[in-house]
């Protein structure tokens, strides 16, 4: 019995939608480091799919592999084995120039230490990724100003980092991460340098971004921070020990 044409077409369309919905897919991801005569297996074969608009937290004790995993997902390092697709693009095996383009255009980074240029204004810090992307100056400044408005710092665009509080500096860093409209926002211990109240404000901002459709992944060792995510991965000894989806 043959399959009706419209059923086949419908199945193919559904498959195409499913593929388009996937931001991150990794299979058998491994990372080994050589330290003297010893081989350290930081990741031992991770399989994972993250779909568009998911909000994922990665937790684990020191040495669990969570920082290594973040570095691989962020294209800051390359795997020893395994496959990695970002927005359908096979990342493993790309040249360094290709990885740099991916980091600039597809990924947004937020770090614990903010990583802002101290002598540049908030506006110029946010616009920096667009400089590397060769966006015309007028356009990049307009987009940077819009991102500062989005994180509630439009009135502080001319301030330098030393004229801003820790929470404001982290908001500038988030605006910078968003200015290229990345497929994935990566945050590494984003509240680690902040007091608890300011940290909660930053997590509330991440929640707002998620509600607006942004896909997020954050690494944290704090369970109360991970609780803001809709999905929590627990890493131990280089493998995903648990993958928990929060109930609505």
JSON list of C-alpha atoms in Angstrom, two decimals:
[
{"chain": "A", "resi": 1, "resn": "UNK", "atom": "CA", "xyz": [0.00, 0.00, 0.00]},
{"chain": "A", "resi": 2, "resn": "UNK", "atom": "CA", "xyz": [1.46, 3.34, -1.02]},
{"chain": "A", "resi": 3, "resn": "UNK", "atom": "CA", "xyz": [1.50, 6.38, 1.26]},
{"chain": "A", "resi": 4, "resn": "UNK", "atom": "CA", "xyz": [-0.75, 9.20, 0.00]},
{"chain": "A", "resi": 5, "resn": "UNK", "atom": "CA", "xyz": [1.19, 12.17, -1.37]},
{"chain": "A", "resi": 6, "resn": "UNK", "atom": "CA", "xyz": [-0.38, 14.65, 1.06]},
{"chain": "A", "resi": 7, "resn": "UNK", "atom": "CA", "xyz": [0.55, 12.42, 4.06]},
{"chain": "A", "resi": 8, "resn": "UNK", "atom": "CA", "xyz": [4.16, 12.24, 2.87]},
{"chain": "A", "resi": 9, "resn": "UNK", "atom": "CA", "xyz": [4.30, 15.98, 2.31]},
{"chain": "A", "resi": 10, "resn": "UNK", "atom": "CA", "xyz": [2.80, 16.62, 5.75]},
{"chain": "A", "resi": 11, "resn": "UNK", "atom": "CA", "xyz": [5.34, 14.33, 7.43]},
{"chain": "A", "resi": 12, "resn": "UNK", "atom": "CA", "xyz": [8.22, 16.04, 5.63]},
{"chain": "A", "resi": 13, "resn": "UNK", "atom": "CA", "xyz": [6.91, 19.47, 6.62]},
{"chain": "A", "resi": 14, "resn": "UNK", "atom": "CA", "xyz": [6.60, 18.37, 10.25]},
{"chain": "A", "resi": 15, "resn": "UNK", "atom": "CA", "xyz": [10.16, 17.03, 10.19]},
{"chain": "A", "resi": 16, "resn": "UNK", "atom": "CA", "xyz": [11.42, 20.31, 8.70]},
{"chain": "A", "resi": 17, "resn": "UNK", "atom": "CA", "xyz": [9.64, 22.28, 11.44]},
{"chain": "A", "resi": 18, "resn": "UNK", "atom": "CA", "xyz": [11.14, 20.01, 14.08]},
{"chain": "A", "resi": 19, "resn": "UNK", "atom": "CA", "xyz": [14.66, 20.51, 12.71]},
{"chain": "A", "resi": 20, "resn": "UNK", "atom": "CA", "xyz": [14.14, 24.30, 12.51]},
{"chain": "A", "resi": 21, "resn": "UNK", "atom": "CA", "xyz": [13.01, 24.28, 16.15]},
{"chain": "A", "resi": 22, "resn": "UNK", "atom": "CA", "xyz": [16.35, 22.87, 17.35]},
{"chain": "A", "resi": 23, "resn": "UNK", "atom": "CA", "xyz": [19.01, 25.40, 18.37]},
{"chain": "A", "resi": 24, "resn": "UNK", "atom": "CA", "xyz": [21.58, 23.04, 19.90]},
{"chain": "A", "resi": 25, "resn": "UNK", "atom": "CA", "xyz": [22.14, 19.36, 19.22]},
{"chain": "A", "resi": 26, "resn": "UNK", "atom": "CA", "xyz": [25.15, 17.42, 20.44]},
{"chain": "A", "resi": 27, "resn": "UNK", "atom": "CA", "xyz": [25.90, 13.72, 20.09]},
{"chain": "A", "resi": 28, "resn": "UNK", "atom": "CA", "xyz": [28.68, 11.84, 21.87]},
{"chain": "A", "resi": 29, "resn": "UNK", "atom": "CA", "xyz": [30.42, 15.06, 22.89]},
{"chain": "A", "resi": 30, "resn": "UNK", "atom": "CA", "xyz": [33.75, 14.31, 24.60]},
{"chain": "A", "resi": 31, "resn": "UNK", "atom": "CA", "xyz": [36.60, 16.49, 25.79]},
{"chain": "A", "resi": 32, "resn": "UNK", "atom": "CA", "xyz": [39.96, 15.22, 27.03]},
{"chain": "A", "resi": 33, "resn": "UNK", "atom": "CA", "xyz": [42.82, 17.25, 28.46]},
{"chain": "A", "resi": 34, "resn": "UNK", "atom": "CA", "xyz": [46.39, 16.05, 28.83]},
{"chain": "A", "resi": 35, "resn": "UNK", "atom": "CA", "xyz": [48.03, 17.11, 32.09]},
{"chain": "A", "resi": 36, "resn": "UNK", "atom": "CA", "xyz": [51.59, 15.78, 32.13]},
{"chain": "A", "resi": 37, "resn": "UNK", "atom": "CA", "xyz": [51.31, 12.03, 31.67]},
{"chain": "A", "resi": 38, "resn": "UNK", "atom": "CA", "xyz": [47.66, 11.96, 32.73]},
{"chain": "A", "resi": 39, "resn": "UNK", "atom": "CA", "xyz": [44.59, 12.25, 30.48]},
{"chain": "A", "resi": 40, "resn": "UNK", "atom": "CA", "xyz": [41.67, 14.05, 32.15]},
{"chain": "A", "resi": 41, "resn": "UNK", "atom": "CA", "xyz": [38.28, 13.17, 30.63]},
{"chain": "A", "resi": 42, "resn": "UNK", "atom": "CA", "xyz": [36.29, 16.34, 31.29]},
{"chain": "A", "resi": 43, "resn": "UNK", "atom": "CA", "xyz": [33.28, 15.27, 29.20]},
{"chain": "A", "resi": 44, "resn": "UNK", "atom": "CA", "xyz": [32.52, 11.61, 28.56]},
{"chain": "A", "resi": 45, "resn": "UNK", "atom": "CA", "xyz": [29.97, 11.52, 25.76]},
{"chain": "A", "resi": 46, "resn": "UNK", "atom": "CA", "xyz": [27.15, 14.03, 26.18]},
{"chain": "A", "resi": 47, "resn": "UNK", "atom": "CA", "xyz": [23.96, 13.83, 24.10]},
{"chain": "A", "resi": 48, "resn": "UNK", "atom": "CA", "xyz": [21.62, 16.82, 24.26]},
{"chain": "A", "resi": 49, "resn": "UNK", "atom": "CA", "xyz": [19.01, 18.74, 22.28]},
{"chain": "A", "resi": 50, "resn": "UNK", "atom": "CA", "xyz": [17.95, 22.29, 23.16]},
{"chain": "A", "resi": 51, "resn": "UNK", "atom": "CA", "xyz": [14.98, 23.75, 21.33]},
{"chain": "A", "resi": 52, "resn": "UNK", "atom": "CA", "xyz": [14.16, 27.32, 20.48]},
{"chain": "A", "resi": 53, "resn": "UNK", "atom": "CA", "xyz": [12.98, 29.41, 23.45]},
{"chain": "A", "resi": 54, "resn": "UNK", "atom": "CA", "xyz": [14.13, 26.88, 26.04]},
{"chain": "A", "resi": 55, "resn": "UNK", "atom": "CA", "xyz": [15.63, 28.22, 29.28]},
{"chain": "A", "resi": 56, "resn": "UNK", "atom": "CA", "xyz": [18.23, 25.74, 30.52]},
{"chain": "A", "resi": 57, "resn": "UNK", "atom": "CA", "xyz": [20.42, 25.80, 33.62]},
{"chain": "A", "resi": 58, "resn": "UNK", "atom": "CA", "xyz": [23.53, 23.62, 33.93]},
{"chain": "A", "resi": 59, "resn": "UNK", "atom": "CA", "xyz": [24.52, 22.61, 37.45]},
{"chain": "A", "resi": 60, "resn": "UNK", "atom": "CA", "xyz": [27.22, 20.40, 38.93]},
{"chain": "A", "resi": 61, "resn": "UNK", "atom": "CA", "xyz": [30.02, 20.29, 41.50]},
{"chain": "A", "resi": 62, "resn": "UNK", "atom": "CA", "xyz": [33.54, 21.50, 40.79]},
{"chain": "A", "resi": 63, "resn": "UNK", "atom": "CA", "xyz": [35.13, 19.18, 38.23]},
{"chain": "A", "resi": 64, "resn": "UNK", "atom": "CA", "xyz": [31.77, 17.97, 36.89]},
{"chain": "A", "resi": 65, "resn": "UNK", "atom": "CA", "xyz": [32.47, 19.28, 33.38]},
{"chain": "A", "resi": 66, "resn": "UNK", "atom": "CA", "xyz": [29.98, 22.15, 33.32]},
{"chain": "A", "resi": 67, "resn": "UNK", "atom": "CA", "xyz": [32.56, 24.83, 32.43]},
{"chain": "A", "resi": 68, "resn": "UNK", "atom": "CA", "xyz": [34.03, 22.60, 29.73]},
{"chain": "A", "resi": 69, "resn": "UNK", "atom": "CA", "xyz": [30.54, 21.99, 28.37]},
{"chain": "A", "resi": 70, "resn": "UNK", "atom": "CA", "xyz": [29.81, 25.73, 28.29]},
{"chain": "A", "resi": 71, "resn": "UNK", "atom": "CA", "xyz": [33.11, 26.39, 26.48]},
{"chain": "A", "resi": 72, "resn": "UNK", "atom": "CA", "xyz": [32.26, 23.81, 23.83]},
{"chain": "A", "resi": 73, "resn": "UNK", "atom": "CA", "xyz": [28.72, 25.08, 23.32]},
{"chain": "A", "resi": 74, "resn": "UNK", "atom": "CA", "xyz": [30.12, 28.62, 23.15]},
{"chain": "A", "resi": 75, "resn": "UNK", "atom": "CA", "xyz": [32.69, 27.59, 20.49]},
{"chain": "A", "resi": 76, "resn": "UNK", "atom": "CA", "xyz": [35.49, 28.73, 22.81]},
{"chain": "A", "resi": 77, "resn": "UNK", "atom": "CA", "xyz": [37.01, 25.24, 22.63]},
{"chain": "A", "resi": 78, "resn": "UNK", "atom": "CA", "xyz": [36.70, 22.24, 20.32]},
{"chain": "A", "resi": 79, "resn": "UNK", "atom": "CA", "xyz": [35.62, 18.71, 21.29]},
{"chain": "A", "resi": 80, "resn": "UNK", "atom": "CA", "xyz": [37.95, 15.73, 21.27]},
{"chain": "A", "resi": 81, "resn": "UNK", "atom": "CA", "xyz": [35.13, 13.62, 19.83]},
{"chain": "A", "resi": 82, "resn": "UNK", "atom": "CA", "xyz": [31.47, 13.96, 18.96]},
{"chain": "A", "resi": 83, "resn": "UNK", "atom": "CA", "xyz": [29.21, 16.15, 16.88]},
{"chain": "A", "resi": 84, "resn": "UNK", "atom": "CA", "xyz": [27.71, 19.57, 17.56]},
{"chain": "A", "resi": 85, "resn": "UNK", "atom": "CA", "xyz": [25.10, 21.40, 15.47]},
{"chain": "A", "resi": 86, "resn": "UNK", "atom": "CA", "xyz": [24.13, 25.02, 16.14]},
{"chain": "A", "resi": 87, "resn": "UNK", "atom": "CA", "xyz": [21.03, 26.15, 14.25]},
{"chain": "A", "resi": 88, "resn": "UNK", "atom": "CA", "xyz": [21.56, 23.20, 11.93]},
{"chain": "A", "resi": 89, "resn": "UNK", "atom": "CA", "xyz": [25.20, 24.08, 11.21]},
{"chain": "A", "resi": 90, "resn": "UNK", "atom": "CA", "xyz": [27.82, 21.38, 11.97]},
{"chain": "A", "resi": 91, "resn": "UNK", "atom": "CA", "xyz": [30.25, 23.16, 14.30]},
{"chain": "A", "resi": 92, "resn": "UNK", "atom": "CA", "xyz": [32.76, 20.39, 15.03]},
{"chain": "A", "resi": 93, "resn": "UNK", "atom": "CA", "xyz": [35.62, 20.64, 12.56]},
{"chain": "A", "resi": 94, "resn": "UNK", "atom": "CA", "xyz": [35.08, 24.31, 11.65]},
{"chain": "A", "resi": 95, "resn": "UNK", "atom": "CA", "xyz": [38.12, 26.55, 11.16]},
{"chain": "A", "resi": 96, "resn": "UNK", "atom": "CA", "xyz": [38.96, 29.14, 13.83]},
{"chain": "A", "resi": 97, "resn": "UNK", "atom": "CA", "xyz": [37.75, 31.94, 11.52]},
{"chain": "A", "resi": 98, "resn": "UNK", "atom": "CA", "xyz": [34.42, 30.17, 11.05]},
{"chain": "A", "resi": 99, "resn": "UNK", "atom": "CA", "xyz": [34.10, 29.63, 14.81]},
{"chain": "A", "resi": 100, "resn": "UNK", "atom": "CA", "xyz": [34.81, 33.33, 15.39]},
{"chain": "A", "resi": 101, "resn": "UNK", "atom": "CA", "xyz": [31.95, 34.23, 13.02]},
{"chain": "A", "resi": 102, "resn": "UNK", "atom": "CA", "xyz": [29.64, 31.84, 14.91]},
{"chain": "A", "resi": 103, "resn": "UNK", "atom": "CA", "xyz": [30.62, 33.39, 18.25]},
{"chain": "A", "resi": 104, "resn": "UNK", "atom": "CA", "xyz": [29.99, 36.88, 16.93]},
{"chain": "A", "resi": 105, "resn": "UNK", "atom": "CA", "xyz": [26.70, 36.29, 15.12]},
{"chain": "A", "resi": 106, "resn": "UNK", "atom": "CA", "xyz": [24.97, 33.28, 16.67]},
{"chain": "A", "resi": 107, "resn": "UNK", "atom": "CA", "xyz": [26.00, 33.39, 20.34]},
{"chain": "A", "resi": 108, "resn": "UNK", "atom": "CA", "xyz": [25.76, 35.99, 23.09]},
{"chain": "A", "resi": 109, "resn": "UNK", "atom": "CA", "xyz": [27.98, 35.72, 26.17]},
{"chain": "A", "resi": 110, "resn": "UNK", "atom": "CA", "xyz": [27.42, 37.00, 29.71]},
{"chain": "A", "resi": 111, "resn": "UNK", "atom": "CA", "xyz": [30.24, 36.45, 32.19]},
{"chain": "A", "resi": 112, "resn": "UNK", "atom": "CA", "xyz": [30.50, 36.73, 35.96]},
{"chain": "A", "resi": 113, "resn": "UNK", "atom": "CA", "xyz": [33.15, 39.46, 35.69]},
{"chain": "A", "resi": 114, "resn": "UNK", "atom": "CA", "xyz": [31.20, 41.51, 33.08]},
{"chain": "A", "resi": 115, "resn": "UNK", "atom": "CA", "xyz": [34.26, 41.82, 30.72]},
{"chain": "A", "resi": 116, "resn": "UNK", "atom": "CA", "xyz": [33.52, 45.43, 29.76]},
{"chain": "A", "resi": 117, "resn": "UNK", "atom": "CA", "xyz": [36.05, 47.83, 28.24]},
{"chain": "A", "resi": 118, "resn": "UNK", "atom": "CA", "xyz": [36.83, 50.21, 31.13]},
{"chain": "A", "resi": 119, "resn": "UNK", "atom": "CA", "xyz": [37.45, 53.33, 29.02]},
{"chain": "A", "resi": 120, "resn": "UNK", "atom": "CA", "xyz": [34.46, 52.88, 26.72]},
{"chain": "A", "resi": 121, "resn": "UNK", "atom": "CA", "xyz": [30.94, 54.12, 27.38]},
{"chain": "A", "resi": 122, "resn": "UNK", "atom": "CA", "xyz": [28.07, 51.73, 27.95]},
{"chain": "A", "resi": 123, "resn": "UNK", "atom": "CA", "xyz": [26.89, 52.48, 24.41]},
{"chain": "A", "resi": 124, "resn": "UNK", "atom": "CA", "xyz": [30.26, 51.69, 22.85]},
{"chain": "A", "resi": 125, "resn": "UNK", "atom": "CA", "xyz": [30.63, 48.51, 24.92]},
{"chain": "A", "resi": 126, "resn": "UNK", "atom": "CA", "xyz": [27.26, 47.27, 23.69]},
{"chain": "A", "resi": 127, "resn": "UNK", "atom": "CA", "xyz": [28.06, 48.20, 20.08]},
{"chain": "A", "resi": 128, "resn": "UNK", "atom": "CA", "xyz": [31.41, 46.34, 20.07]},
{"chain": "A", "resi": 129, "resn": "UNK", "atom": "CA", "xyz": [30.16, 43.03, 18.57]},
{"chain": "A", "resi": 130, "resn": "UNK", "atom": "CA", "xyz": [28.64, 45.01, 15.69]},
{"chain": "A", "resi": 131, "resn": "UNK", "atom": "CA", "xyz": [32.03, 46.59, 14.99]},
{"chain": "A", "resi": 132, "resn": "UNK", "atom": "CA", "xyz": [33.45, 43.10, 14.43]},
{"chain": "A", "resi": 133, "resn": "UNK", "atom": "CA", "xyz": [30.40, 42.28, 12.29]},
{"chain": "A", "resi": 134, "resn": "UNK", "atom": "CA", "xyz": [31.19, 45.39, 10.17]},
{"chain": "A", "resi": 135, "resn": "UNK", "atom": "CA", "xyz": [27.81, 46.98, 10.76]},
{"chain": "A", "resi": 136, "resn": "UNK", "atom": "CA", "xyz": [27.81, 50.69, 9.74]},
{"chain": "A", "resi": 137, "resn": "UNK", "atom": "CA", "xyz": [28.40, 53.04, 12.68]},
{"chain": "A", "resi": 138, "resn": "UNK", "atom": "CA", "xyz": [25.01, 54.78, 12.58]},
{"chain": "A", "resi": 139, "resn": "UNK", "atom": "CA", "xyz": [23.16, 51.46, 12.55]},
{"chain": "A", "resi": 140, "resn": "UNK", "atom": "CA", "xyz": [25.25, 49.86, 15.29]},
{"chain": "A", "resi": 141, "resn": "UNK", "atom": "CA", "xyz": [24.84, 52.83, 17.63]},
{"chain": "A", "resi": 142, "resn": "UNK", "atom": "CA", "xyz": [21.08, 52.82, 17.07]},
{"chain": "A", "resi": 143, "resn": "UNK", "atom": "CA", "xyz": [20.90, 49.10, 17.80]},
{"chain": "A", "resi": 144, "resn": "UNK", "atom": "CA", "xyz": [23.15, 49.45, 20.87]},
{"chain": "A", "resi": 145, "resn": "UNK", "atom": "CA", "xyz": [20.95, 52.25, 22.24]},
{"chain": "A", "resi": 146, "resn": "UNK", "atom": "CA", "xyz": [17.86, 50.11, 21.68]},
{"chain": "A", "resi": 147, "resn": "UNK", "atom": "CA", "xyz": [19.44, 47.23, 23.62]},
{"chain": "A", "resi": 148, "resn": "UNK", "atom": "CA", "xyz": [20.33, 49.53, 26.52]},
{"chain": "A", "resi": 149, "resn": "UNK", "atom": "CA", "xyz": [16.71, 50.68, 26.56]},
{"chain": "A", "resi": 150, "resn": "UNK", "atom": "CA", "xyz": [15.63, 47.04, 26.61]},
{"chain": "A", "resi": 151, "resn": "UNK", "atom": "CA", "xyz": [17.65, 46.31, 29.77]},
{"chain": "A", "resi": 152, "resn": "UNK", "atom": "CA", "xyz": [16.56, 49.55, 31.44]},
{"chain": "A", "resi": 153, "resn": "UNK", "atom": "CA", "xyz": [19.78, 51.55, 31.01]},
{"chain": "A", "resi": 154, "resn": "UNK", "atom": "CA", "xyz": [18.90, 53.94, 28.20]},
{"chain": "A", "resi": 155, "resn": "UNK", "atom": "CA", "xyz": [19.66, 56.94, 30.41]},
{"chain": "A", "resi": 156, "resn": "UNK", "atom": "CA", "xyz": [23.14, 55.59, 31.25]},
{"chain": "A", "resi": 157, "resn": "UNK", "atom": "CA", "xyz": [24.45, 55.07, 27.73]},
{"chain": "A", "resi": 158, "resn": "UNK", "atom": "CA", "xyz": [27.27, 57.64, 28.11]},
{"chain": "A", "resi": 159, "resn": "UNK", "atom": "CA", "xyz": [28.51, 56.29, 31.46]},
{"chain": "A", "resi": 160, "resn": "UNK", "atom": "CA", "xyz": [31.71, 54.27, 31.72]},
{"chain": "A", "resi": 161, "resn": "UNK", "atom": "CA", "xyz": [31.77, 50.99, 33.71]},
{"chain": "A", "resi": 162, "resn": "UNK", "atom": "CA", "xyz": [33.36, 52.62, 36.79]},
{"chain": "A", "resi": 163, "resn": "UNK", "atom": "CA", "xyz": [30.38, 54.99, 36.93]},
{"chain": "A", "resi": 164, "resn": "UNK", "atom": "CA", "xyz": [27.91, 52.10, 37.10]},
{"chain": "A", "resi": 165, "resn": "UNK", "atom": "CA", "xyz": [26.91, 49.69, 39.86]},
{"chain": "A", "resi": 166, "resn": "UNK", "atom": "CA", "xyz": [27.61, 45.97, 39.57]},
{"chain": "A", "resi": 167, "resn": "UNK", "atom": "CA", "xyz": [24.04, 45.25, 38.51]},
{"chain": "A", "resi": 168, "resn": "UNK", "atom": "CA", "xyz": [24.14, 48.01, 35.91]},
{"chain": "A", "resi": 169, "resn": "UNK", "atom": "CA", "xyz": [27.42, 46.69, 34.52]},
{"chain": "A", "resi": 170, "resn": "UNK", "atom": "CA", "xyz": [25.87, 43.24, 34.18]},
{"chain": "A", "resi": 171, "resn": "UNK", "atom": "CA", "xyz": [22.90, 44.77, 32.36]},
{"chain": "A", "resi": 172, "resn": "UNK", "atom": "CA", "xyz": [25.34, 46.43, 29.94]},
{"chain": "A", "resi": 173, "resn": "UNK", "atom": "CA", "xyz": [26.97, 43.02, 29.42]},
{"chain": "A", "resi": 174, "resn": "UNK", "atom": "CA", "xyz": [23.55, 41.45, 28.74]},
{"chain": "A", "resi": 175, "resn": "UNK", "atom": "CA", "xyz": [22.70, 44.23, 26.26]},
{"chain": "A", "resi": 176, "resn": "UNK", "atom": "CA", "xyz": [26.02, 43.58, 24.50]},
{"chain": "A", "resi": 177, "resn": "UNK", "atom": "CA", "xyz": [25.23, 39.86, 24.34]},
{"chain": "A", "resi": 178, "resn": "UNK", "atom": "CA", "xyz": [21.83, 40.59, 22.79]},
{"chain": "A", "resi": 179, "resn": "UNK", "atom": "CA", "xyz": [22.83, 43.22, 20.24]},
{"chain": "A", "resi": 180, "resn": "UNK", "atom": "CA", "xyz": [23.59, 40.67, 17.49]},
{"chain": "A", "resi": 181, "resn": "UNK", "atom": "CA", "xyz": [20.22, 38.95, 18.07]},
{"chain": "A", "resi": 182, "resn": "UNK", "atom": "CA", "xyz": [21.91, 35.63, 18.93]},
{"chain": "A", "resi": 183, "resn": "UNK", "atom": "CA", "xyz": [20.29, 32.23, 18.58]},
{"chain": "A", "resi": 184, "resn": "UNK", "atom": "CA", "xyz": [21.52, 31.37, 22.08]},
{"chain": "A", "resi": 185, "resn": "UNK", "atom": "CA", "xyz": [22.40, 33.51, 25.11]},
{"chain": "A", "resi": 186, "resn": "UNK", "atom": "CA", "xyz": [25.06, 31.86, 27.28]},
{"chain": "A", "resi": 187, "resn": "UNK", "atom": "CA", "xyz": [25.54, 33.06, 30.87]},
{"chain": "A", "resi": 188, "resn": "UNK", "atom": "CA", "xyz": [28.38, 31.76, 33.05]},
{"chain": "A", "resi": 189, "resn": "UNK", "atom": "CA", "xyz": [27.67, 32.35, 36.76]},
{"chain": "A", "resi": 190, "resn": "UNK", "atom": "CA", "xyz": [25.93, 35.65, 35.83]},
{"chain": "A", "resi": 191, "resn": "UNK", "atom": "CA", "xyz": [25.11, 36.60, 39.44]},
{"chain": "A", "resi": 192, "resn": "UNK", "atom": "CA", "xyz": [28.37, 35.43, 41.01]},
{"chain": "A", "resi": 193, "resn": "UNK", "atom": "CA", "xyz": [29.77, 38.95, 41.48]},
{"chain": "A", "resi": 194, "resn": "UNK", "atom": "CA", "xyz": [26.49, 40.48, 42.65]},
{"chain": "A", "resi": 195, "resn": "UNK", "atom": "CA", "xyz": [24.68, 40.75, 45.98]},
{"chain": "A", "resi": 196, "resn": "UNK", "atom": "CA", "xyz": [21.54, 38.63, 46.36]},
{"chain": "A", "resi": 197, "resn": "UNK", "atom": "CA", "xyz": [19.05, 41.43, 45.66]},
{"chain": "A", "resi": 198, "resn": "UNK", "atom": "CA", "xyz": [20.85, 42.57, 42.50]},
{"chain": "A", "resi": 199, "resn": "UNK", "atom": "CA", "xyz": [21.25, 38.95, 41.44]},
{"chain": "A", "resi": 200, "resn": "UNK", "atom": "CA", "xyz": [17.48, 38.46, 41.66]},
{"chain": "A", "resi": 201, "resn": "UNK", "atom": "CA", "xyz": [16.98, 41.55, 39.50]},
{"chain": "A", "resi": 202, "resn": "UNK", "atom": "CA", "xyz": [19.30, 40.11, 36.85]},
{"chain": "A", "resi": 203, "resn": "UNK", "atom": "CA", "xyz": [17.47, 36.78, 36.97]},
{"chain": "A", "resi": 204, "resn": "UNK", "atom": "CA", "xyz": [14.16, 38.62, 36.56]},
{"chain": "A", "resi": 205, "resn": "UNK", "atom": "CA", "xyz": [15.63, 40.25, 33.43]},
{"chain": "A", "resi": 206, "resn": "UNK", "atom": "CA", "xyz": [16.60, 36.83, 32.06]},
{"chain": "A", "resi": 207, "resn": "UNK", "atom": "CA", "xyz": [13.02, 35.72, 32.71]},
{"chain": "A", "resi": 208, "resn": "UNK", "atom": "CA", "xyz": [11.70, 38.67, 30.71]},
{"chain": "A", "resi": 209, "resn": "UNK", "atom": "CA", "xyz": [14.06, 37.85, 27.83]},
{"chain": "A", "resi": 210, "resn": "UNK", "atom": "CA", "xyz": [12.90, 34.25, 27.86]},
{"chain": "A", "resi": 211, "resn": "UNK", "atom": "CA", "xyz": [9.25, 35.35, 27.77]},
{"chain": "A", "resi": 212, "resn": "UNK", "atom": "CA", "xyz": [10.12, 37.40, 24.68]},
{"chain": "A", "resi": 213, "resn": "UNK", "atom": "CA", "xyz": [11.43, 34.31, 22.88]},
{"chain": "A", "resi": 214, "resn": "UNK", "atom": "CA", "xyz": [15.15, 34.27, 23.73]},
{"chain": "A", "resi": 215, "resn": "UNK", "atom": "CA", "xyz": [16.81, 30.87, 24.13]},
{"chain": "A", "resi": 216, "resn": "UNK", "atom": "CA", "xyz": [19.04, 30.84, 27.22]},
{"chain": "A", "resi": 217, "resn": "UNK", "atom": "CA", "xyz": [21.59, 28.56, 28.86]},
{"chain": "A", "resi": 218, "resn": "UNK", "atom": "CA", "xyz": [23.24, 29.45, 32.15]},
{"chain": "A", "resi": 219, "resn": "UNK", "atom": "CA", "xyz": [25.87, 27.73, 34.25]},
{"chain": "A", "resi": 220, "resn": "UNK", "atom": "CA", "xyz": [25.52, 28.04, 38.00]},
{"chain": "A", "resi": 221, "resn": "UNK", "atom": "CA", "xyz": [26.38, 26.20, 41.20]},
{"chain": "A", "resi": 222, "resn": "UNK", "atom": "CA", "xyz": [23.45, 27.81, 43.04]},
{"chain": "A", "resi": 223, "resn": "UNK", "atom": "CA", "xyz": [20.18, 25.88, 43.12]},
{"chain": "A", "resi": 224, "resn": "UNK", "atom": "CA", "xyz": [18.09, 29.02, 43.73]},
{"chain": "A", "resi": 225, "resn": "UNK", "atom": "CA", "xyz": [19.50, 30.55, 40.54]},
{"chain": "A", "resi": 226, "resn": "UNK", "atom": "CA", "xyz": [18.93, 27.34, 38.55]},
{"chain": "A", "resi": 227, "resn": "UNK", "atom": "CA", "xyz": [15.34, 27.31, 39.80]},
{"chain": "A", "resi": 228, "resn": "UNK", "atom": "CA", "xyz": [14.57, 30.24, 37.49]},
{"chain": "A", "resi": 229, "resn": "UNK", "atom": "CA", "xyz": [15.12, 28.00, 34.43]},
{"chain": "A", "resi": 230, "resn": "UNK", "atom": "CA", "xyz": [12.47, 25.71, 32.96]},
{"chain": "A", "resi": 231, "resn": "UNK", "atom": "CA", "xyz": [14.95, 22.85, 32.53]},
{"chain": "A", "resi": 232, "resn": "UNK", "atom": "CA", "xyz": [17.95, 21.88, 34.70]},
{"chain": "A", "resi": 233, "resn": "UNK", "atom": "CA", "xyz": [20.84, 19.63, 33.63]},
{"chain": "A", "resi": 234, "resn": "UNK", "atom": "CA", "xyz": [22.91, 18.06, 36.41]},
{"chain": "A", "resi": 235, "resn": "UNK", "atom": "CA", "xyz": [26.44, 17.16, 35.35]},
{"chain": "A", "resi": 236, "resn": "UNK", "atom": "CA", "xyz": [28.65, 14.77, 37.30]},
{"chain": "A", "resi": 237, "resn": "UNK", "atom": "CA", "xyz": [31.98, 13.27, 36.25]},
{"chain": "A", "resi": 238, "resn": "UNK", "atom": "CA", "xyz": [31.55, 14.52, 32.69]},
{"chain": "A", "resi": 239, "resn": "UNK", "atom": "CA", "xyz": [28.08, 13.10, 31.99]},
{"chain": "A", "resi": 240, "resn": "UNK", "atom": "CA", "xyz": [24.53, 14.40, 32.35]},
{"chain": "A", "resi": 241, "resn": "UNK", "atom": "CA", "xyz": [23.34, 12.59, 35.48]},
{"chain": "A", "resi": 242, "resn": "UNK", "atom": "CA", "xyz": [19.85, 14.13, 35.45]},
{"chain": "A", "resi": 243, "resn": "UNK", "atom": "CA", "xyz": [17.79, 16.21, 33.03]},
{"chain": "A", "resi": 244, "resn": "UNK", "atom": "CA", "xyz": [14.81, 17.73, 34.83]},
{"chain": "A", "resi": 245, "resn": "UNK", "atom": "CA", "xyz": [11.98, 19.68, 33.25]},
{"chain": "A", "resi": 246, "resn": "UNK", "atom": "CA", "xyz": [10.13, 22.01, 35.59]},
{"chain": "A", "resi": 247, "resn": "UNK", "atom": "CA", "xyz": [6.42, 21.35, 35.87]},
{"chain": "A", "resi": 248, "resn": "UNK", "atom": "CA", "xyz": [4.19, 24.32, 35.05]}
]
